[in-house]
Short mmCIF file of C-alpha atoms in Angstrom, two decimals:
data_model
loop_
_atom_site.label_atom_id
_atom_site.label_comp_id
_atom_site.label_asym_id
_atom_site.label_seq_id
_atom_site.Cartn_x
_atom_site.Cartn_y
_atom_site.Cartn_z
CA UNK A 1 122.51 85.54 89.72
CA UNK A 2 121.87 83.81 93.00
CA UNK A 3 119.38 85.21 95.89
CA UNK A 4 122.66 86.88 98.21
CA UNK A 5 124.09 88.41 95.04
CA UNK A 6 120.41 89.92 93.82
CA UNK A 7 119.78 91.45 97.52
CA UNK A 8 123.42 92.91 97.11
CA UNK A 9 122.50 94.04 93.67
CA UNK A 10 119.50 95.71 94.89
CA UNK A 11 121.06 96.84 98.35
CA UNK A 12 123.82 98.46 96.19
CA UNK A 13 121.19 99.99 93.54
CA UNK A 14 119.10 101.93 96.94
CA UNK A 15 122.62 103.31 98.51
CA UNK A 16 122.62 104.97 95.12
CA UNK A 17 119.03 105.95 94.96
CA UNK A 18 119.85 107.59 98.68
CA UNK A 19 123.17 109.06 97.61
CA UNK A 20 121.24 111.33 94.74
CA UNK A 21 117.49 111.67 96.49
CA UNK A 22 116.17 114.94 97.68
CA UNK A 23 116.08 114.88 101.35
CA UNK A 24 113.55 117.71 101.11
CA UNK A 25 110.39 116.13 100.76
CA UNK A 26 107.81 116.03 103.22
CA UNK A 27 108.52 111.89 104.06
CA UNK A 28 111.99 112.78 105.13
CA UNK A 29 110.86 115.46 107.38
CA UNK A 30 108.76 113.01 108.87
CA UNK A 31 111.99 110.21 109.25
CA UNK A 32 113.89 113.11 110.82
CA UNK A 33 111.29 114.63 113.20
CA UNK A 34 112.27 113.98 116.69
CA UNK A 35 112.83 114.86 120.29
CA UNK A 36 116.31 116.28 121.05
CA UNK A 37 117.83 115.73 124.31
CA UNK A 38 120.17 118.98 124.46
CA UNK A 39 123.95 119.42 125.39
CA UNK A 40 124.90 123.19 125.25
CA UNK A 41 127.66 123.92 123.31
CA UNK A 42 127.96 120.70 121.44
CA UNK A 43 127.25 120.04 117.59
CA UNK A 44 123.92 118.50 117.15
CA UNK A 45 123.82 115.30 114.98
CA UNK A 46 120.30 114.71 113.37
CA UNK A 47 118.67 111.56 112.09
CA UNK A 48 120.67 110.32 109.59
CA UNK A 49 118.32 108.62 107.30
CA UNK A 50 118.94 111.22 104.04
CA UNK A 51 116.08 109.77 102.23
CA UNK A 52 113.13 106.95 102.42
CA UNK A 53 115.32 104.82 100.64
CA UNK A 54 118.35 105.23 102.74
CA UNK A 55 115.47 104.69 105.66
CA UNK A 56 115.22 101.18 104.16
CA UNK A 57 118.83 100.37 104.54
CA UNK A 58 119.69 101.25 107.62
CA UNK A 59 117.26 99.87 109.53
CA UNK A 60 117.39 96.90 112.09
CA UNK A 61 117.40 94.30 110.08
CA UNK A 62 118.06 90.90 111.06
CA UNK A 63 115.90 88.74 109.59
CA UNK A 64 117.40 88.29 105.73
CA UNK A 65 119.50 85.28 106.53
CA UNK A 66 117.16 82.26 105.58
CA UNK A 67 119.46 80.39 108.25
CA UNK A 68 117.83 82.25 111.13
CA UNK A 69 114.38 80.87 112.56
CA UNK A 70 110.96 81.91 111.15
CA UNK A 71 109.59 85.18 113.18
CA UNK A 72 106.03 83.72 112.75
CA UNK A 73 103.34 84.17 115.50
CA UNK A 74 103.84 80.04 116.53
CA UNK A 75 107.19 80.64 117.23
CA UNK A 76 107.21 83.88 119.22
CA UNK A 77 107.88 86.17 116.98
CA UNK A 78 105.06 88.73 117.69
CA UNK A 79 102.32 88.98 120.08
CA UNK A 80 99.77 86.58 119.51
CA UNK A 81 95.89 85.87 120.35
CA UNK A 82 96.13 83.19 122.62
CA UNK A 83 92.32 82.18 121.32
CA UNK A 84 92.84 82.41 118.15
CA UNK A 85 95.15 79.52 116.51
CA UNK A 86 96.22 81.48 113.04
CA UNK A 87 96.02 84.90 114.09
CA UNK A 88 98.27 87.38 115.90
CA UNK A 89 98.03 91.07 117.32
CA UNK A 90 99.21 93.98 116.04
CA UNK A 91 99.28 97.08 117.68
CA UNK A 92 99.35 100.97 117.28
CA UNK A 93 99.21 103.89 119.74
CA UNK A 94 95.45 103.16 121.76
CA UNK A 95 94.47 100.17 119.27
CA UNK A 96 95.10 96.40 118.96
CA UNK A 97 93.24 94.49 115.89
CA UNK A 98 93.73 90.64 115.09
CA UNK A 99 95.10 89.58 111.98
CA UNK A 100 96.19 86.16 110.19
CA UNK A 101 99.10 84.73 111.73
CA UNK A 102 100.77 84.55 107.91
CA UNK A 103 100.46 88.48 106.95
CA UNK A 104 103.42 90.65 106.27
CA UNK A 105 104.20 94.29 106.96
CA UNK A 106 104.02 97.54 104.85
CA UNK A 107 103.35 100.91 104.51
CA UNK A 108 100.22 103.01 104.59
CA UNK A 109 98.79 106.18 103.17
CA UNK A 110 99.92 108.97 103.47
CA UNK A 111 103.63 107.62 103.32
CA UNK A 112 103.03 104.36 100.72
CA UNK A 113 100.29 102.33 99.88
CA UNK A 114 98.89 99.88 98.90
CA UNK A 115 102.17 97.23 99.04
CA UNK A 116 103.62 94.95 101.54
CA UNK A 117 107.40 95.64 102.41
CA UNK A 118 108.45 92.52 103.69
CA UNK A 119 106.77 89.10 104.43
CA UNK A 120 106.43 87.16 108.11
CA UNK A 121 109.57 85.32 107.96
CA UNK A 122 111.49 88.49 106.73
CA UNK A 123 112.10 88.71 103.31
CA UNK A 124 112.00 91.42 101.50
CA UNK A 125 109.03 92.20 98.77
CA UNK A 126 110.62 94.20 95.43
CA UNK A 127 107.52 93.83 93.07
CA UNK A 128 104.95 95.91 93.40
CA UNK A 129 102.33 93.50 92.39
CA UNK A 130 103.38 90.54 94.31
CA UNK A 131 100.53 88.97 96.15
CA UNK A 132 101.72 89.85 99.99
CA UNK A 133 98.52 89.85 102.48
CA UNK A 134 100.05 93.01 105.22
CA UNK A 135 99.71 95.31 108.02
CA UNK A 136 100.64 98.73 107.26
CA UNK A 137 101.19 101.53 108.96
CA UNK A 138 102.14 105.13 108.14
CA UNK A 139 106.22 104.74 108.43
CA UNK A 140 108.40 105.44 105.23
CA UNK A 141 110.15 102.14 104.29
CA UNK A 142 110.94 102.91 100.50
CA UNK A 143 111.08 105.26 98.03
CA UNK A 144 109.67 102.95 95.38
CA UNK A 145 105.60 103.50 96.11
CA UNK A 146 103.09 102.81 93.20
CA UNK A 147 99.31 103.51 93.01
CA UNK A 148 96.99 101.08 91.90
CA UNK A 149 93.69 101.24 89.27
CA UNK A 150 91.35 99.07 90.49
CA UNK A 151 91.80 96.23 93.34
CA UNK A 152 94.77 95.79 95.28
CA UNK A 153 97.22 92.47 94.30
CA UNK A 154 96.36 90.88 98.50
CA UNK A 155 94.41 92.03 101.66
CA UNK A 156 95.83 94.99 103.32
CA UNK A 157 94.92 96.35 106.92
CA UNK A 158 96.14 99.61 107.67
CA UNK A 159 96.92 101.38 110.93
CA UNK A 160 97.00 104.99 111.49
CA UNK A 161 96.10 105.24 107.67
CA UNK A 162 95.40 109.08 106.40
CA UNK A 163 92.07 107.82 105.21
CA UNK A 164 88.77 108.82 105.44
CA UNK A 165 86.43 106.39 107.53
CA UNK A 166 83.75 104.69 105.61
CA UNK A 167 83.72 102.37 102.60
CA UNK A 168 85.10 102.11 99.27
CA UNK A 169 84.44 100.00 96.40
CA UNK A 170 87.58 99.04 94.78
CA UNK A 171 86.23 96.51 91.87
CA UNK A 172 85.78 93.15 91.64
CA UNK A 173 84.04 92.59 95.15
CA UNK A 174 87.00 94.80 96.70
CA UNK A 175 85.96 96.45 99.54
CA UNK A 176 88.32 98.50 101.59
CA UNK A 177 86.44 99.85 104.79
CA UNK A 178 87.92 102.61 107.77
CA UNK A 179 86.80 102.97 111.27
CA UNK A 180 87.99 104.81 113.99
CA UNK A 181 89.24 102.95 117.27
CA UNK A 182 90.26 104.56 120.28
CA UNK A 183 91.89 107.67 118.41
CA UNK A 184 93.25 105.74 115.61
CA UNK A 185 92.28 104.76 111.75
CA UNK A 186 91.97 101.39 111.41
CA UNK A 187 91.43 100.41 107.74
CA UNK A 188 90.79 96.65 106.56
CA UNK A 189 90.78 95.76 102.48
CA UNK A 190 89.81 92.65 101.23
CA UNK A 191 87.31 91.09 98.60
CA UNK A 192 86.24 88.20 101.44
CA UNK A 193 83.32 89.81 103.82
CA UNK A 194 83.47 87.23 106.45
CA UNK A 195 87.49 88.15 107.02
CA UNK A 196 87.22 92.10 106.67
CA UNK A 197 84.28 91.58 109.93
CA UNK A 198 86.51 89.54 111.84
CA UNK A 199 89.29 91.89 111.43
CA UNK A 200 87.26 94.85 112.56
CA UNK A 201 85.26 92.82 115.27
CA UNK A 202 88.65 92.13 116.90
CA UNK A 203 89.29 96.04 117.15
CA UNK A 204 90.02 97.03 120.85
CA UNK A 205 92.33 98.87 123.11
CA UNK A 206 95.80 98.11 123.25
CA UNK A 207 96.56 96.77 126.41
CA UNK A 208 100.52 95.43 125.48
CA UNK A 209 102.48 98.40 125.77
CA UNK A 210 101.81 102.03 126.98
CA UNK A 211 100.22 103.56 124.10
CA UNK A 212 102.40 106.88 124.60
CA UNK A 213 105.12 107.96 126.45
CA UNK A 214 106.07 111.34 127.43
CA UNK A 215 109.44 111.90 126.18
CA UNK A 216 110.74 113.46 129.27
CA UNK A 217 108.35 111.50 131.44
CA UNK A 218 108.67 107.81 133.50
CA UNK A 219 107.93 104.58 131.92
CA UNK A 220 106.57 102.84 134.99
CA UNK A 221 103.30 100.84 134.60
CA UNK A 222 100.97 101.50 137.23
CA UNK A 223 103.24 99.13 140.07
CA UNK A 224 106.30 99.86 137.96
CA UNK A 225 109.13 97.33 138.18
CA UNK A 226 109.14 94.46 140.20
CA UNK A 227 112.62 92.79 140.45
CA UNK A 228 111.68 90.19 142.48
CA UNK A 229 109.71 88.37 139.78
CA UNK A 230 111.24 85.62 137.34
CA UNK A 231 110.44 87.00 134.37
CA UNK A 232 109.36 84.77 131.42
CA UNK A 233 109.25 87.03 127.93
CA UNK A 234 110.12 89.66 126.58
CA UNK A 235 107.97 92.68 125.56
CA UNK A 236 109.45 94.77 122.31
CA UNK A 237 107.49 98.31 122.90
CA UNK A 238 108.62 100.63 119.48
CA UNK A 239 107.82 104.37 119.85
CA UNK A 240 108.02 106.91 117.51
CA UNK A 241 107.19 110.64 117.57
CA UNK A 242 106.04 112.76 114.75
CA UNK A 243 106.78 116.32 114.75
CA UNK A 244 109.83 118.34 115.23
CA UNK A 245 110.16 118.41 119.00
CA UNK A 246 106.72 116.72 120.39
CA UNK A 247 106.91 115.83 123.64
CA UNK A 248 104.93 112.36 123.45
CA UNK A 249 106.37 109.42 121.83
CA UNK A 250 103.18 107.20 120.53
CA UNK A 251 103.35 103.12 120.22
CA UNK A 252 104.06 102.17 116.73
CA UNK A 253 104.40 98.06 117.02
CA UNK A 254 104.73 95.56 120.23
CA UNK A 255 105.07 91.95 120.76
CA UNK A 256 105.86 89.34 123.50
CA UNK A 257 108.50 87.42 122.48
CA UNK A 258 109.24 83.79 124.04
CA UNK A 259 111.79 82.71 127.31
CA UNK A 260 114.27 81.71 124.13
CA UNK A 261 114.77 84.97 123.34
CA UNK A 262 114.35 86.60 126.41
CA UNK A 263 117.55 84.25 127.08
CA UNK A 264 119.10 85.71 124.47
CA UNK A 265 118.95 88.89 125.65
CA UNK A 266 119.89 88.35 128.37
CA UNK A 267 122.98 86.63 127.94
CA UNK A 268 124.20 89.48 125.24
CA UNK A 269 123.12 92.10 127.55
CA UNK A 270 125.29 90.45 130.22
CA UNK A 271 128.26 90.95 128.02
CA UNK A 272 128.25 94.23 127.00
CA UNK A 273 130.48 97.02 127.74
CA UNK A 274 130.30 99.20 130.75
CA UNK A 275 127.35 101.69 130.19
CA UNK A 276 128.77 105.56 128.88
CA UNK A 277 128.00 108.35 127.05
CA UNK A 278 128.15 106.83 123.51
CA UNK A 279 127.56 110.66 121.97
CA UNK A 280 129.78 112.88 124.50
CA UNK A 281 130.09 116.02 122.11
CA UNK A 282 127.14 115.88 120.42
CA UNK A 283 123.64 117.03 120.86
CA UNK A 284 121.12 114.16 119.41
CA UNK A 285 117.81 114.54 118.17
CA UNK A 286 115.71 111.18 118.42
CA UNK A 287 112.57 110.19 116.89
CA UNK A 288 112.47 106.04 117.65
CA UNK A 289 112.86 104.14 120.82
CA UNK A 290 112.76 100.48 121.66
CA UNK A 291 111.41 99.91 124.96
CA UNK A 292 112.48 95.92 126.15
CA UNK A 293 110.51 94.78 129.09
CA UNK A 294 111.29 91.40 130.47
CA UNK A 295 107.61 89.94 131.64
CA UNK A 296 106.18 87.74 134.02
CA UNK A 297 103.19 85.29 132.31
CA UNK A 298 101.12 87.98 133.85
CA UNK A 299 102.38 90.92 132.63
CA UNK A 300 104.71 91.98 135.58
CA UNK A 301 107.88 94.17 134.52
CA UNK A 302 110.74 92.53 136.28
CA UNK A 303 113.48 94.91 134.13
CA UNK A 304 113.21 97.28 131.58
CA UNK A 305 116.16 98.82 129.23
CA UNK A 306 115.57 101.89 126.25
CA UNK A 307 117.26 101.24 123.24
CA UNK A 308 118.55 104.30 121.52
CA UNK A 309 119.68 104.16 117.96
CA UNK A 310 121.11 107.38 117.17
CA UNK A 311 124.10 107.00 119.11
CA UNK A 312 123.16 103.31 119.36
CA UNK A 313 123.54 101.60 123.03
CA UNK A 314 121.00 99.98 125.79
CA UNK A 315 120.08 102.63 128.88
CA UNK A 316 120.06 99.48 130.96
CA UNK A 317 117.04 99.53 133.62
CA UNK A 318 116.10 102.46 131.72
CA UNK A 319 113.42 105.03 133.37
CA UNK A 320 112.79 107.39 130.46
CA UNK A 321 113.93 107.98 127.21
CA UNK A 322 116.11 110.44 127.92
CA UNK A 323 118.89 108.32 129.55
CA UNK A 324 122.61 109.23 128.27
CA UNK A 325 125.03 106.08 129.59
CA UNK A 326 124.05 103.26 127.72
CA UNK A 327 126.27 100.52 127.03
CA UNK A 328 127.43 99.89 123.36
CA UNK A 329 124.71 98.41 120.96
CA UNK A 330 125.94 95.26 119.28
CA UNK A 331 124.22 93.18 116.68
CA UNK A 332 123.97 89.88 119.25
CA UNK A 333 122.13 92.60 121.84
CA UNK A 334 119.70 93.32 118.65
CA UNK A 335 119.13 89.83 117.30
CA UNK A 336 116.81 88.49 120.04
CA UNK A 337 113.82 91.26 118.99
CA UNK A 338 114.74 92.42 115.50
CA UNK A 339 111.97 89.80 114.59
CA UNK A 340 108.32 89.93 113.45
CA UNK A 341 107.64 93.00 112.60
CA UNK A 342 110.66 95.35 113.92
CA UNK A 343 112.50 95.40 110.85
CA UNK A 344 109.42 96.92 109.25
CA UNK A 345 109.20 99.65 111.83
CA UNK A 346 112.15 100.37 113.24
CA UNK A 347 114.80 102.87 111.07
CA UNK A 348 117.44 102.40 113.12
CA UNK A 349 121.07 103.36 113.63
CA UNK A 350 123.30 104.13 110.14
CA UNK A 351 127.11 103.75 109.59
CA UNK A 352 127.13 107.88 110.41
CA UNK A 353 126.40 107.15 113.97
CA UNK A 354 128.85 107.50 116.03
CA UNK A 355 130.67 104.64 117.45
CA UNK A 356 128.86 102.28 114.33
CA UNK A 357 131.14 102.63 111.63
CA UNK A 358 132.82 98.99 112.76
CA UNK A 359 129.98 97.08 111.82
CA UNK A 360 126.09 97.85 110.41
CA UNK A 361 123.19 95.35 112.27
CA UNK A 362 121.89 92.70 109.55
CA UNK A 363 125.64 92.81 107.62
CA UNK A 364 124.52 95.59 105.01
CA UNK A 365 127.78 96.86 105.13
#
């Protein structure tokens, strides 16, 4: 069995796990709490991710074709330390933290832990003790979680973790150690002391991305958008909310992506449909937004468009997330910033959604 016809194997094997899960435990409630924007009188279409499993195949992912460029830190694919060769930034709500350039992406207590879900240049991870170094955080990605006796198989650093602060000896010079930074958990695991201190030394407050948005509030910077500027990247902004009808949407990843891919963008944005209502009898309850800035090299916003993906389209120039005309999300307007770690993080649309059933971002159909 070749690698396409084991991930359609597998992908095949999850839609069944999804088709017979219970969508009644406490993970799902947390994929489908959200924010709904109202329409009286209209039938109200909820998150459509039935369990953590169907979570893991509907979400934007565009990075499984080995054909498509790496979505390391050297090439743009996430926000990186621009003094520190090797490392990039990852970031979550009030907190930013430095980590190797090379680590992949997981899940953290209290959702899944300790195991990497996929690794920098997008594939995958299926066994549980594969030796993935990661970033978690606390979003459902798959139903297949496994706890460990003794150390974990690679470093971990966890964001937003449901963990006491302190430390804990996990064997064999394991140490996993929790601090609190700026509101969040911040937990760093590894059996090498000199790494776990310059992990937590880079600590600090996020400074990418607002690190909340009100749901029904602006998204203006202080200056807001300047359209006068050239603007040369573009900054991926994912927020999430919680609870059943919170009102503030926290950061859950960023990055500053390259003038390639801001190109991109642009050119698929360009060539999309004329903006409209892409859910006109339909109340929608939303729990994930991408916010796209295009950047100047110091920070301006020259534009900024909400993704919605739900009833999946692009509220061009975008002032909230609470816009209804969007234009038509297509898989060429997605594959510029699907990269890094988005696929991780980001649910995103299913073949339920309205308007979607033509075609499923990252081919899972």
């Amino acid at each position: 069995m070749d690698d396409a016809e084991l991930e359609r194997a597998m992908r095949d094997g999850l839609e069944r796990r999804a088709a017979l899960a219970d969508d009644s435990v406490p993970v799902t409630d947390r994929a489908r709490t959200a924010a709904r924007r109202r329409r009286g009188g209209r039938i109200a279409i909820g998150l459509v991710a039935a369990s953590v499993a169907a979570v893991s195949l509907v979400g934007v992912v565009l990075d499984d074709d080995p054909s498509r460029p790496s979505t390391s830190a050297s090439d743009g694919g996430s926000a990186a330390d621009p003094g520190a060769a090797g490392w990039r930034t990852e970031y979550w709500a009030d907190l930013a933290v430095d980590v190797p350039a090379d680590w992949g992406w997981g899940s953290a207590p209290p959702v899944c832990g300790p195991r990497a879900s996929r690794t920098v240049d997008g594939r995958r991870v299926v066994a549980f003790d594969e030796a993935v170094p990661y970033v978690g955080r606390p979003l459902a990605q798959t139903d297949m979680c496994a706890s460990l006796d003794g150390p974990p198989p690679a470093p971990y650093v966890w964001l937003g973790a449901d963990v006491e602060t302190g430390t804990v000896d996990l064997g064999d010079d394991w140490v996993q150690e929790t601090v609190e930074v700026n509101g969040s958990r911040l937990t760093v695991a590894t059996d090498d002391p000199a790494l776990r201190a310059r992990i937590l030394g880079s600590a600090r407050g996020g400074a990418a991305c607002l690190s909340e948005v009100e749901v029904s509030g602006t998204l203006d910077h202080d200056g807001g958008v300047d359209a006068t500027r050239q603007p040369s990247g573009l900054r991926v902004c994912v927020y999430r909310t919680t609870e059943a009808g919170e009102a503030v949407a926290r950061l859950a990843y960023a990055a500053v992506l390259g003038a390639a891919r801001l190109a991109s963008y642009r050119a698929a944005r360009g060539a999309g449909e004329q903006p409209r209502d892409q859910c006109p009898s339909a109340d929608v309850v939303e729990s994930e937004w991408v916010v796209l800035e295009q950047v100047t090299d110091d920070g301006t916003v020259t534009d900024r468009d909400v993704v919605h993906l739900v009833c999946p389209g692009i509220d061009l120039e975008g002032a909230d997330l609470g816009g209804f005309e969007t234009v038509r999300l297509m898989p060429e307007m997605v594959a510029p910033w699907a990269v890094g770690g988005v696929p991780a993080v980001v649910y995103g649309p299913s073949v339920s959604s309205p308007g979607f059933a033509d075609y499923v971002i990252g081919g899972l159909g």
